Amino acid sequence: MSTTIEPKTPTPATASPARRPGDQIFAGLATGAGVLILLVLAGVAAFLLVEGAPAIFASPEEVGNERAFIGFVWPLLFGTLLSATIALIVATPFAVAVALFISHYAPPRFARVLGYLMDLLAAIPSLVYGLWGVTVLAPATVPSAQWLADNLGWIPLFAGPASTTGRTMLVAGLVLAVMILPIISAVSREVFLQTPRLHEEAALALGATRWEMIKMAVLPFGRSGIISGAMLGLGRALGETIAVALIISGLGIVTFNIIGNQNALTIAANIALDFPESSGLAVNALIATGLVLFVVTFLVNAFARYIINRRSEFSGAN
């Protein structure tokens, strides 16, 4: 007895279900918001380029510097990078330590409260940080700066003579460090909390202490988060204006001495201090320096995003 198997007729592909009107509206709004951000960013870049071009291509006599615009912007760029670097070096270890304490050491209730307090630091206006730096931190650093000049004066950073007011590049960097601390800590904390639980339990099962488990499982997993958070904090420090302007009244010089009376000024602080009294080509020169700061900040944030995307496949779900 033989049986015949009838060939199956191909079934037409099932049509994708129609999206609901609410989904379509939300997708359109999300797409529009993304396009709007790109248009605003392009508009800002075009404005800075158009308004800054006259100063970029002006002669040295018109800009007031022997090397034209490059000679004008280089000391400001140096001061910007120096203050941001000091802030990054000081803030990153503290931010990582706070993030580890909140995510792996503190009791849950205390960790939540401490996390809220750290996030609130980002809401304090920069004017308040600047006033705190001038009235509290600057006088407190005068004895330390004098000691550094007396004992470590052979290092260019502490060459001295030490400032008697404390309003130095070092203080500006420390204030910026406090300002970017919550940014780095928040990013690092979220990444540490995504460490695969199996990795942590495996390390503890092998007899590792809590600190050894953190070194073997948490820190390697969160390395990209630490770097990206540091880069985001660096971008914040590069563009800070009021706090730096209140602390230092720098000059157009390049100096590595961070405890002396003469300090390099940052781009953002120079714009805030000079823009009200500028006119003509001087305004174009300030806008051109803003273009330089825009490019530097954009590159820093793009690098941070690149690091995040490289490790996006790793998550606690894996």
PDB file of C-alpha atoms in Angstrom:
ATOM      1  CA  MET A   1       0.000   0.000   0.000  1.00  0.00           C
ATOM      2  CA  SER A   2       1.645   3.172  -1.176  1.00  0.00           C
ATOM      3  CA  THR A   3       0.892   6.672  -0.103  1.00  0.00           C
ATOM      4  CA  THR A   4       1.483   9.732  -2.148  1.00  0.00           C
ATOM      5  CA  ILE A   5       2.544  12.970  -0.579  1.00  0.00           C
ATOM      6  CA  GLU A   6       0.973  15.938  -2.208  1.00  0.00           C
ATOM      7  CA  PRO A   7       3.335  18.830  -2.745  1.00  0.00           C
ATOM      8  CA  LYS A   8       2.717  21.751  -0.468  1.00  0.00           C
ATOM      9  CA  THR A   9       1.669  24.915  -2.131  1.00  0.00           C
ATOM     10  CA  PRO A  10       3.803  27.852  -1.113  1.00  0.00           C
ATOM     11  CA  THR A  11       2.035  30.070   1.338  1.00  0.00           C
ATOM     12  CA  PRO A  12       2.233  33.752   0.665  1.00  0.00           C
ATOM     13  CA  ALA A  13       4.487  35.700   2.986  1.00  0.00           C
ATOM     14  CA  THR A  14       2.617  37.112   5.879  1.00  0.00           C
ATOM     15  CA  ALA A  15       2.338  40.832   5.633  1.00  0.00           C
ATOM     16  CA  SER A  16       3.867  42.842   8.409  1.00  0.00           C
ATOM     17  CA  PRO A  17       1.263  44.073  10.846  1.00  0.00           C
ATOM     18  CA  ALA A  18       0.252  47.634  10.348  1.00  0.00           C
ATOM     19  CA  ARG A  19       1.664  49.969  12.942  1.00  0.00           C
ATOM     20  CA  ARG A  20      -0.726  51.784  15.183  1.00  0.00           C
ATOM     21  CA  PRO A  21      -1.152  55.533  14.701  1.00  0.00           C
ATOM     22  CA  GLY A  22       0.481  56.196  18.060  1.00  0.00           C
ATOM     23  CA  ASP A  23       3.622  54.283  17.032  1.00  0.00           C
ATOM     24  CA  GLN A  24       3.811  56.170  13.760  1.00  0.00           C
ATOM     25  CA  ILE A  25       3.442  59.521  15.505  1.00  0.00           C
ATOM     26  CA  PHE A  26       6.104  58.642  18.079  1.00  0.00           C
ATOM     27  CA  ALA A  27       8.506  57.418  15.370  1.00  0.00           C
ATOM     28  CA  GLY A  28       7.967  60.630  13.422  1.00  0.00           C
ATOM     29  CA  LEU A  29       8.569  62.795  16.490  1.00  0.00           C
ATOM     30  CA  ALA A  30      11.724  60.872  17.388  1.00  0.00           C
ATOM     31  CA  THR A  31      13.068  61.153  13.848  1.00  0.00           C
ATOM     32  CA  GLY A  32      12.203  64.837  13.721  1.00  0.00           C
ATOM     33  CA  ALA A  33      13.938  65.488  17.043  1.00  0.00           C
ATOM     34  CA  GLY A  34      17.093  63.748  15.808  1.00  0.00           C
ATOM     35  CA  VAL A  35      17.100  65.705  12.559  1.00  0.00           C
ATOM     36  CA  LEU A  36      16.452  68.955  14.438  1.00  0.00           C
ATOM     37  CA  ILE A  37      19.467  68.357  16.680  1.00  0.00           C
ATOM     38  CA  LEU A  38      21.665  67.798  13.637  1.00  0.00           C
ATOM     39  CA  LEU A  39      20.330  70.953  11.985  1.00  0.00           C
ATOM     40  CA  VAL A  40      20.955  73.027  15.114  1.00  0.00           C
ATOM     41  CA  LEU A  41      24.479  71.625  15.402  1.00  0.00           C
ATOM     42  CA  ALA A  42      25.168  72.383  11.749  1.00  0.00           C
ATOM     43  CA  GLY A  43      23.721  75.873  12.182  1.00  0.00           C
ATOM     44  CA  VAL A  44      25.978  76.604  15.143  1.00  0.00           C
ATOM     45  CA  ALA A  45      29.024  75.361  13.240  1.00  0.00           C
ATOM     46  CA  ALA A  46      28.100  77.436  10.173  1.00  0.00           C
ATOM     47  CA  PHE A  47      27.582  80.563  12.287  1.00  0.00           C
ATOM     48  CA  LEU A  48      30.941  80.168  14.022  1.00  0.00           C
ATOM     49  CA  LEU A  49      32.693  79.515  10.726  1.00  0.00           C
ATOM     50  CA  VAL A  50      31.131  82.454   8.876  1.00  0.00           C
ATOM     51  CA  GLU A  51      31.586  84.944  11.707  1.00  0.00           C
ATOM     52  CA  GLY A  52      35.065  83.747  12.633  1.00  0.00           C
ATOM     53  CA  ALA A  53      36.468  83.579   9.103  1.00  0.00           C
ATOM     54  CA  PRO A  54      37.382  87.316   8.932  1.00  0.00           C
ATOM     55  CA  ALA A  55      39.621  86.943  11.990  1.00  0.00           C
ATOM     56  CA  ILE A  56      41.104  83.629  10.868  1.00  0.00           C
ATOM     57  CA  PHE A  57      42.310  85.089   7.562  1.00  0.00           C
ATOM     58  CA  ALA A  58      43.147  88.559   8.894  1.00  0.00           C
ATOM     59  CA  SER A  59      46.671  89.937   8.900  1.00  0.00           C
ATOM     60  CA  PRO A  60      48.770  89.878  12.098  1.00  0.00           C
ATOM     61  CA  GLU A  61      48.426  93.660  12.518  1.00  0.00           C
ATOM     62  CA  GLU A  62      44.639  93.450  12.475  1.00  0.00           C
ATOM     63  CA  VAL A  63      44.505  90.665  15.055  1.00  0.00           C
ATOM     64  CA  GLY A  64      47.169  92.229  17.247  1.00  0.00           C
ATOM     65  CA  ASN A  65      49.570  89.299  17.276  1.00  0.00           C
ATOM     66  CA  GLU A  66      52.752  88.624  15.396  1.00  0.00           C
ATOM     67  CA  ARG A  67      51.496  85.207  14.266  1.00  0.00           C
ATOM     68  CA  ALA A  68      47.985  86.319  13.343  1.00  0.00           C
ATOM     69  CA  PHE A  69      45.103  84.200  14.569  1.00  0.00           C
ATOM     70  CA  ILE A  70      47.196  81.142  15.440  1.00  0.00           C
ATOM     71  CA  GLY A  71      49.318  83.174  17.821  1.00  0.00           C
ATOM     72  CA  PHE A  72      46.178  84.647  19.365  1.00  0.00           C
ATOM     73  CA  VAL A  73      44.306  81.396  19.957  1.00  0.00           C
ATOM     74  CA  TRP A  74      47.213  79.103  20.897  1.00  0.00           C
ATOM     75  CA  PRO A  75      47.773  80.454  24.476  1.00  0.00           C
ATOM     76  CA  LEU A  76      44.027  80.281  25.104  1.00  0.00           C
ATOM     77  CA  LEU A  77      43.834  76.732  23.788  1.00  0.00           C
ATOM     78  CA  PHE A  78      46.816  75.795  25.949  1.00  0.00           C
ATOM     79  CA  GLY A  79      45.153  77.192  29.066  1.00  0.00           C
ATOM     80  CA  THR A  80      41.926  75.379  28.224  1.00  0.00           C
ATOM     81  CA  LEU A  81      43.667  72.035  27.816  1.00  0.00           C
ATOM     82  CA  LEU A  82      45.835  72.556  30.918  1.00  0.00           C
ATOM     83  CA  SER A  83      42.923  73.339  33.259  1.00  0.00           C
ATOM     84  CA  ALA A  84      40.816  70.502  31.849  1.00  0.00           C
ATOM     85  CA  THR A  85      43.707  68.045  32.188  1.00  0.00           C
ATOM     86  CA  ILE A  86      44.237  68.977  35.841  1.00  0.00           C
ATOM     87  CA  ALA A  87      40.532  68.504  36.471  1.00  0.00           C
ATOM     88  CA  LEU A  88      40.506  65.135  34.721  1.00  0.00           C
ATOM     89  CA  ILE A  89      43.545  63.799  36.589  1.00  0.00           C
ATOM     90  CA  VAL A  90      42.109  64.807  39.965  1.00  0.00           C
ATOM     91  CA  ALA A  91      38.454  63.893  39.401  1.00  0.00           C
ATOM     92  CA  THR A  92      38.729  60.484  37.709  1.00  0.00           C
ATOM     93  CA  PRO A  93      40.204  58.462  40.636  1.00  0.00           C
ATOM     94  CA  PHE A  94      37.735  59.982  43.116  1.00  0.00           C
ATOM     95  CA  ALA A  95      34.802  59.444  40.755  1.00  0.00           C
ATOM     96  CA  VAL A  96      35.700  55.793  40.202  1.00  0.00           C
ATOM     97  CA  ALA A  97      36.145  55.242  43.947  1.00  0.00           C
ATOM     98  CA  VAL A  98      32.754  56.806  44.704  1.00  0.00           C
ATOM     99  CA  ALA A  99      31.115  54.762  41.945  1.00  0.00           C
ATOM    100  CA  LEU A 100      32.596  51.526  43.309  1.00  0.00           C
ATOM    101  CA  PHE A 101      31.530  52.375  46.846  1.00  0.00           C
ATOM    102  CA  ILE A 102      27.948  53.091  45.772  1.00  0.00           C
ATOM    103  CA  SER A 103      27.646  50.036  43.520  1.00  0.00           C
ATOM    104  CA  HIS A 104      29.480  47.349  45.546  1.00  0.00           C
ATOM    105  CA  TYR A 105      30.159  48.459  49.137  1.00  0.00           C
ATOM    106  CA  ALA A 106      27.463  50.751  50.508  1.00  0.00           C
ATOM    107  CA  PRO A 107      24.181  49.334  51.894  1.00  0.00           C
ATOM    108  CA  PRO A 108      21.327  49.675  49.361  1.00  0.00           C
ATOM    109  CA  ARG A 109      19.482  52.489  51.138  1.00  0.00           C
ATOM    110  CA  PHE A 110      22.619  54.504  51.791  1.00  0.00           C
ATOM    111  CA  ALA A 111      23.806  53.864  48.235  1.00  0.00           C
ATOM    112  CA  ARG A 112      20.598  55.328  46.817  1.00  0.00           C
ATOM    113  CA  VAL A 113      20.865  58.443  48.988  1.00  0.00           C
ATOM    114  CA  LEU A 114      24.544  58.912  48.145  1.00  0.00           C
ATOM    115  CA  GLY A 115      23.797  58.444  44.450  1.00  0.00           C
ATOM    116  CA  TYR A 116      21.135  61.159  44.609  1.00  0.00           C
ATOM    117  CA  LEU A 117      23.523  63.509  46.390  1.00  0.00           C
ATOM    118  CA  MET A 118      26.233  62.909  43.773  1.00  0.00           C
ATOM    119  CA  ASP A 119      23.770  63.636  40.990  1.00  0.00           C
ATOM    120  CA  LEU A 120      22.703  66.849  42.740  1.00  0.00           C
ATOM    121  CA  LEU A 121      26.267  68.163  42.504  1.00  0.00           C
ATOM    122  CA  ALA A 122      25.715  68.528  38.759  1.00  0.00           C
ATOM    123  CA  ALA A 123      22.745  70.838  39.407  1.00  0.00           C
ATOM    124  CA  ILE A 124      24.766  73.444  41.332  1.00  0.00           C
ATOM    125  CA  PRO A 125      25.360  76.547  39.156  1.00  0.00           C
ATOM    126  CA  SER A 126      28.913  77.135  38.010  1.00  0.00           C
ATOM    127  CA  LEU A 127      28.747  80.615  39.563  1.00  0.00           C
ATOM    128  CA  VAL A 128      28.453  79.016  42.996  1.00  0.00           C
ATOM    129  CA  TYR A 129      31.450  76.799  42.297  1.00  0.00           C
ATOM    130  CA  GLY A 130      33.444  79.829  41.189  1.00  0.00           C
ATOM    131  CA  LEU A 131      32.593  81.817  44.325  1.00  0.00           C
ATOM    132  CA  TRP A 132      33.488  78.813  46.481  1.00  0.00           C
ATOM    133  CA  GLY A 133      36.812  78.525  44.693  1.00  0.00           C
ATOM    134  CA  VAL A 134      37.628  82.212  45.205  1.00  0.00           C
ATOM    135  CA  THR A 135      36.522  82.586  48.824  1.00  0.00           C
ATOM    136  CA  VAL A 136      37.284  79.147  50.297  1.00  0.00           C
ATOM    137  CA  LEU A 137      39.556  76.980  48.166  1.00  0.00           C
ATOM    138  CA  ALA A 138      41.979  79.645  46.932  1.00  0.00           C
ATOM    139  CA  PRO A 139      43.034  80.932  50.399  1.00  0.00           C
ATOM    140  CA  ALA A 140      43.251  77.356  51.691  1.00  0.00           C
ATOM    141  CA  THR A 141      45.774  76.377  48.997  1.00  0.00           C
ATOM    142  CA  VAL A 142      48.217  79.231  49.648  1.00  0.00           C
ATOM    143  CA  PRO A 143      50.349  77.360  52.265  1.00  0.00           C
ATOM    144  CA  SER A 144      50.412  74.225  50.093  1.00  0.00           C
ATOM    145  CA  ALA A 145      51.404  76.215  47.034  1.00  0.00           C
ATOM    146  CA  GLN A 146      54.232  77.885  48.963  1.00  0.00           C
ATOM    147  CA  TRP A 147      55.464  74.479  50.141  1.00  0.00           C
ATOM    148  CA  LEU A 148      55.401  73.149  46.584  1.00  0.00           C
ATOM    149  CA  ALA A 149      57.376  76.145  45.344  1.00  0.00           C
ATOM    150  CA  ASP A 150      59.978  75.761  48.101  1.00  0.00           C
ATOM    151  CA  ASN A 151      60.456  71.991  47.855  1.00  0.00           C
ATOM    152  CA  LEU A 152      59.450  71.057  44.314  1.00  0.00           C
ATOM    153  CA  GLY A 153      60.309  74.240  42.487  1.00  0.00           C
ATOM    154  CA  TRP A 154      62.561  72.326  40.084  1.00  0.00           C
ATOM    155  CA  ILE A 155      59.388  70.898  38.499  1.00  0.00           C
ATOM    156  CA  PRO A 156      57.980  73.338  35.896  1.00  0.00           C
ATOM    157  CA  LEU A 157      54.461  72.933  37.291  1.00  0.00           C
ATOM    158  CA  PHE A 158      55.550  74.293  40.684  1.00  0.00           C
ATOM    159  CA  ALA A 159      58.261  76.719  39.589  1.00  0.00           C
ATOM    160  CA  GLY A 160      56.747  79.612  41.540  1.00  0.00           C
ATOM    161  CA  PRO A 161      56.888  82.145  42.979  1.00  0.00           C
ATOM    162  CA  ALA A 162      53.681  81.000  44.614  1.00  0.00           C
ATOM    163  CA  SER A 163      50.662  83.256  44.411  1.00  0.00           C
ATOM    164  CA  THR A 164      49.742  85.006  47.637  1.00  0.00           C
ATOM    165  CA  THR A 165      46.041  85.064  46.759  1.00  0.00           C
ATOM    166  CA  GLY A 166      45.680  81.431  45.687  1.00  0.00           C
ATOM    167  CA  ARG A 167      43.827  82.336  42.503  1.00  0.00           C
ATOM    168  CA  THR A 168      45.893  80.080  40.292  1.00  0.00           C
ATOM    169  CA  MET A 169      45.485  77.553  37.520  1.00  0.00           C
ATOM    170  CA  LEU A 170      45.730  74.801  40.121  1.00  0.00           C
ATOM    171  CA  VAL A 171      42.678  76.115  41.969  1.00  0.00           C
ATOM    172  CA  ALA A 172      40.782  76.485  38.691  1.00  0.00           C
ATOM    173  CA  GLY A 173      41.587  72.865  37.861  1.00  0.00           C
ATOM    174  CA  LEU A 174      40.457  71.675  41.309  1.00  0.00           C
ATOM    175  CA  VAL A 175      37.151  73.527  40.984  1.00  0.00           C
ATOM    176  CA  LEU A 176      36.612  71.997  37.557  1.00  0.00           C
ATOM    177  CA  ALA A 177      37.403  68.587  39.067  1.00  0.00           C
ATOM    178  CA  VAL A 178      34.573  68.997  41.571  1.00  0.00           C
ATOM    179  CA  MET A 179      32.256  70.084  38.772  1.00  0.00           C
ATOM    180  CA  ILE A 180      32.920  67.066  36.546  1.00  0.00           C
ATOM    181  CA  LEU A 181      33.040  64.569  39.414  1.00  0.00           C
ATOM    182  CA  PRO A 182      29.291  63.714  39.286  1.00  0.00           C
ATOM    183  CA  ILE A 183      29.420  63.151  35.510  1.00  0.00           C
ATOM    184  CA  ILE A 184      32.262  60.643  35.646  1.00  0.00           C
ATOM    185  CA  SER A 185      30.844  58.985  38.765  1.00  0.00           C
ATOM    186  CA  ALA A 186      27.343  58.576  37.287  1.00  0.00           C
ATOM    187  CA  VAL A 187      28.584  56.973  34.070  1.00  0.00           C
ATOM    188  CA  SER A 188      31.013  54.682  35.898  1.00  0.00           C
ATOM    189  CA  ARG A 189      28.379  53.668  38.435  1.00  0.00           C
ATOM    190  CA  GLU A 190      25.890  52.621  35.762  1.00  0.00           C
ATOM    191  CA  VAL A 191      28.527  50.572  33.964  1.00  0.00           C
ATOM    192  CA  PHE A 192      29.678  48.862  37.173  1.00  0.00           C
ATOM    193  CA  LEU A 193      26.090  47.873  37.959  1.00  0.00           C
ATOM    194  CA  GLN A 194      25.846  46.142  34.563  1.00  0.00           C
ATOM    195  CA  THR A 195      28.713  43.762  35.326  1.00  0.00           C
ATOM    196  CA  PRO A 196      27.446  40.209  34.692  1.00  0.00           C
ATOM    197  CA  ARG A 197      26.425  38.694  37.995  1.00  0.00           C
ATOM    198  CA  LEU A 198      27.889  35.331  36.997  1.00  0.00           C
ATOM    199  CA  HIS A 199      31.339  36.883  36.651  1.00  0.00           C
ATOM    200  CA  GLU A 200      31.201  38.327  40.143  1.00  0.00           C
ATOM    201  CA  GLU A 201      29.856  35.118  41.683  1.00  0.00           C
ATOM    202  CA  ALA A 202      32.475  33.029  39.891  1.00  0.00           C
ATOM    203  CA  ALA A 203      35.278  35.191  41.271  1.00  0.00           C
ATOM    204  CA  LEU A 204      33.868  34.979  44.795  1.00  0.00           C
ATOM    205  CA  ALA A 205      33.373  31.221  44.454  1.00  0.00           C
ATOM    206  CA  LEU A 206      37.052  30.834  43.632  1.00  0.00           C
ATOM    207  CA  GLY A 207      37.926  32.408  46.974  1.00  0.00           C
ATOM    208  CA  ALA A 208      38.507  35.997  45.876  1.00  0.00           C
ATOM    209  CA  THR A 209      37.854  38.801  48.316  1.00  0.00           C
ATOM    210  CA  ARG A 210      35.465  41.575  47.374  1.00  0.00           C
ATOM    211  CA  TRP A 211      38.314  43.826  46.234  1.00  0.00           C
ATOM    212  CA  GLU A 212      39.916  41.009  44.235  1.00  0.00           C
ATOM    213  CA  MET A 213      36.545  40.322  42.623  1.00  0.00           C
ATOM    214  CA  ILE A 214      36.305  43.996  41.659  1.00  0.00           C
ATOM    215  CA  LYS A 215      39.786  43.928  40.144  1.00  0.00           C
ATOM    216  CA  MET A 216      39.125  40.716  38.197  1.00  0.00           C
ATOM    217  CA  ALA A 217      35.504  41.211  37.105  1.00  0.00           C
ATOM    218  CA  VAL A 218      34.159  44.733  37.631  1.00  0.00           C
ATOM    219  CA  LEU A 219      37.022  47.002  36.579  1.00  0.00           C
ATOM    220  CA  PRO A 220      37.883  45.123  33.348  1.00  0.00           C
ATOM    221  CA  PHE A 221      34.198  45.135  32.383  1.00  0.00           C
ATOM    222  CA  GLY A 222      33.776  48.834  33.219  1.00  0.00           C
ATOM    223  CA  ARG A 223      36.986  50.085  31.619  1.00  0.00           C
ATOM    224  CA  SER A 224      35.174  51.512  28.598  1.00  0.00           C
ATOM    225  CA  GLY A 225      32.624  53.196  30.864  1.00  0.00           C
ATOM    226  CA  ILE A 226      35.363  54.823  32.915  1.00  0.00           C
ATOM    227  CA  ILE A 227      37.070  56.137  29.796  1.00  0.00           C
ATOM    228  CA  SER A 228      33.866  57.383  28.201  1.00  0.00           C
ATOM    229  CA  GLY A 229      32.762  59.064  31.435  1.00  0.00           C
ATOM    230  CA  ALA A 230      36.156  60.723  31.743  1.00  0.00           C
ATOM    231  CA  MET A 231      35.869  62.002  28.169  1.00  0.00           C
ATOM    232  CA  LEU A 232      32.392  63.378  28.835  1.00  0.00           C
ATOM    233  CA  GLY A 233      33.708  65.105  31.946  1.00  0.00           C
ATOM    234  CA  LEU A 234      36.605  66.464  29.920  1.00  0.00           C
ATOM    235  CA  GLY A 235      34.159  67.952  27.436  1.00  0.00           C
ATOM    236  CA  ARG A 236      32.354  69.640  30.338  1.00  0.00           C
ATOM    237  CA  ALA A 237      35.595  71.044  31.735  1.00  0.00           C
ATOM    238  CA  LEU A 238      36.715  72.381  28.354  1.00  0.00           C
ATOM    239  CA  GLY A 239      33.662  74.596  28.012  1.00  0.00           C
ATOM    240  CA  GLU A 240      33.385  75.932  31.569  1.00  0.00           C
ATOM    241  CA  THR A 241      33.251  79.730  31.645  1.00  0.00           C
ATOM    242  CA  ILE A 242      32.136  81.564  34.766  1.00  0.00           C
ATOM    243  CA  ALA A 243      33.933  79.488  37.387  1.00  0.00           C
ATOM    244  CA  VAL A 244      37.294  79.865  35.637  1.00  0.00           C
ATOM    245  CA  ALA A 245      36.716  83.553  34.884  1.00  0.00           C
ATOM    246  CA  LEU A 246      36.071  84.271  38.561  1.00  0.00           C
ATOM    247  CA  ILE A 247      39.156  82.435  39.780  1.00  0.00           C
ATOM    248  CA  ILE A 248      41.904  83.486  37.371  1.00  0.00           C
ATOM    249  CA  SER A 249      42.479  86.629  35.349  1.00  0.00           C
ATOM    250  CA  GLY A 250      44.967  85.106  32.974  1.00  0.00           C
ATOM    251  CA  LEU A 251      47.115  86.550  30.236  1.00  0.00           C
ATOM    252  CA  GLY A 252      47.800  85.533  26.668  1.00  0.00           C
ATOM    253  CA  ILE A 253      50.813  83.473  27.706  1.00  0.00           C
ATOM    254  CA  VAL A 254      51.873  79.836  27.666  1.00  0.00           C
ATOM    255  CA  THR A 255      53.185  78.680  31.037  1.00  0.00           C
ATOM    256  CA  PHE A 256      53.234  75.351  32.841  1.00  0.00           C
ATOM    257  CA  ASN A 257      53.465  77.057  36.224  1.00  0.00           C
ATOM    258  CA  ILE A 258      50.132  76.293  37.907  1.00  0.00           C
ATOM    259  CA  ILE A 259      50.782  77.992  41.272  1.00  0.00           C
ATOM    260  CA  GLY A 260      52.108  81.390  40.139  1.00  0.00           C
ATOM    261  CA  ASN A 261      50.503  84.795  39.756  1.00  0.00           C
ATOM    262  CA  GLN A 262      50.582  84.693  35.950  1.00  0.00           C
ATOM    263  CA  ASN A 263      48.260  82.123  34.452  1.00  0.00           C
ATOM    264  CA  ALA A 264      47.116  81.171  30.989  1.00  0.00           C
ATOM    265  CA  LEU A 265      43.454  81.904  30.317  1.00  0.00           C
ATOM    266  CA  THR A 266      40.923  79.521  28.823  1.00  0.00           C
ATOM    267  CA  ILE A 267      38.983  80.135  25.628  1.00  0.00           C
ATOM    268  CA  ALA A 268      35.566  80.208  27.288  1.00  0.00           C
ATOM    269  CA  ALA A 269      36.682  82.513  30.107  1.00  0.00           C
ATOM    270  CA  ASN A 270      38.406  84.861  27.657  1.00  0.00           C
ATOM    271  CA  ILE A 271      35.215  85.161  25.607  1.00  0.00           C
ATOM    272  CA  ALA A 272      33.164  85.936  28.723  1.00  0.00           C
ATOM    273  CA  LEU A 273      35.640  88.571  29.936  1.00  0.00           C
ATOM    274  CA  ASP A 274      36.400  90.332  26.643  1.00  0.00           C
ATOM    275  CA  PHE A 275      33.194  90.079  24.637  1.00  0.00           C
ATOM    276  CA  PRO A 276      31.303  92.982  26.329  1.00  0.00           C
ATOM    277  CA  GLU A 277      34.062  95.474  25.466  1.00  0.00           C
ATOM    278  CA  SER A 278      34.986  94.137  22.020  1.00  0.00           C
ATOM    279  CA  SER A 279      33.926  95.475  18.644  1.00  0.00           C
ATOM    280  CA  GLY A 280      34.739  94.969  14.990  1.00  0.00           C
ATOM    281  CA  LEU A 281      37.352  92.370  14.199  1.00  0.00           C
ATOM    282  CA  ALA A 282      37.904  91.648  17.900  1.00  0.00           C
ATOM    283  CA  VAL A 283      34.411  90.152  18.053  1.00  0.00           C
ATOM    284  CA  ASN A 284      35.200  87.977  15.031  1.00  0.00           C
ATOM    285  CA  ALA A 285      38.399  86.814  16.741  1.00  0.00           C
ATOM    286  CA  LEU A 286      36.478  85.787  19.851  1.00  0.00           C
ATOM    287  CA  ILE A 287      33.932  83.907  17.747  1.00  0.00           C
ATOM    288  CA  ALA A 288      36.778  82.180  15.920  1.00  0.00           C
ATOM    289  CA  THR A 289      38.203  81.004  19.237  1.00  0.00           C
ATOM    290  CA  GLY A 290      34.740  79.685  20.022  1.00  0.00           C
ATOM    291  CA  LEU A 291      34.937  77.713  16.780  1.00  0.00           C
ATOM    292  CA  VAL A 292      38.199  76.157  17.945  1.00  0.00           C
ATOM    293  CA  LEU A 293      36.614  75.215  21.269  1.00  0.00           C
ATOM    294  CA  PHE A 294      33.598  73.800  19.426  1.00  0.00           C
ATOM    295  CA  VAL A 295      35.811  71.550  17.308  1.00  0.00           C
ATOM    296  CA  VAL A 296      37.867  70.344  20.296  1.00  0.00           C
ATOM    297  CA  THR A 297      34.762  69.577  22.381  1.00  0.00           C
ATOM    298  CA  PHE A 298      33.092  67.828  19.454  1.00  0.00           C
ATOM    299  CA  LEU A 299      36.123  65.604  18.932  1.00  0.00           C
ATOM    300  CA  VAL A 300      36.277  64.718  22.636  1.00  0.00           C
ATOM    301  CA  ASN A 301      32.591  63.758  22.772  1.00  0.00           C
ATOM    302  CA  ALA A 302      32.848  61.833  19.504  1.00  0.00           C
ATOM    303  CA  PHE A 303      35.776  59.862  20.916  1.00  0.00           C
ATOM    304  CA  ALA A 304      33.765  59.062  24.051  1.00  0.00           C
ATOM    305  CA  ARG A 305      30.833  57.870  21.944  1.00  0.00           C
ATOM    306  CA  TYR A 306      33.174  55.714  19.882  1.00  0.00           C
ATOM    307  CA  ILE A 307      34.454  53.985  23.021  1.00  0.00           C
ATOM    308  CA  ILE A 308      30.908  53.364  24.257  1.00  0.00           C
ATOM    309  CA  ASN A 309      29.847  51.864  20.925  1.00  0.00           C
ATOM    310  CA  ARG A 310      32.881  49.573  20.836  1.00  0.00           C
ATOM    311  CA  ARG A 311      31.729  47.833  24.006  1.00  0.00           C
ATOM    312  CA  SER A 312      27.965  48.114  23.460  1.00  0.00           C
ATOM    313  CA  GLU A 313      27.642  44.358  22.993  1.00  0.00           C
ATOM    314  CA  PHE A 314      28.699  43.748  26.597  1.00  0.00           C
ATOM    315  CA  SER A 315      25.938  44.161  29.147  1.00  0.00           C
ATOM    316  CA  GLY A 316      24.635  42.554  32.278  1.00  0.00           C
ATOM    317  CA  ALA A 317      22.189  40.543  30.163  1.00  0.00           C
ATOM    318  CA  ASN A 318      25.086  38.729  28.498  1.00  0.00           C
TER     319      ASN A 318
END
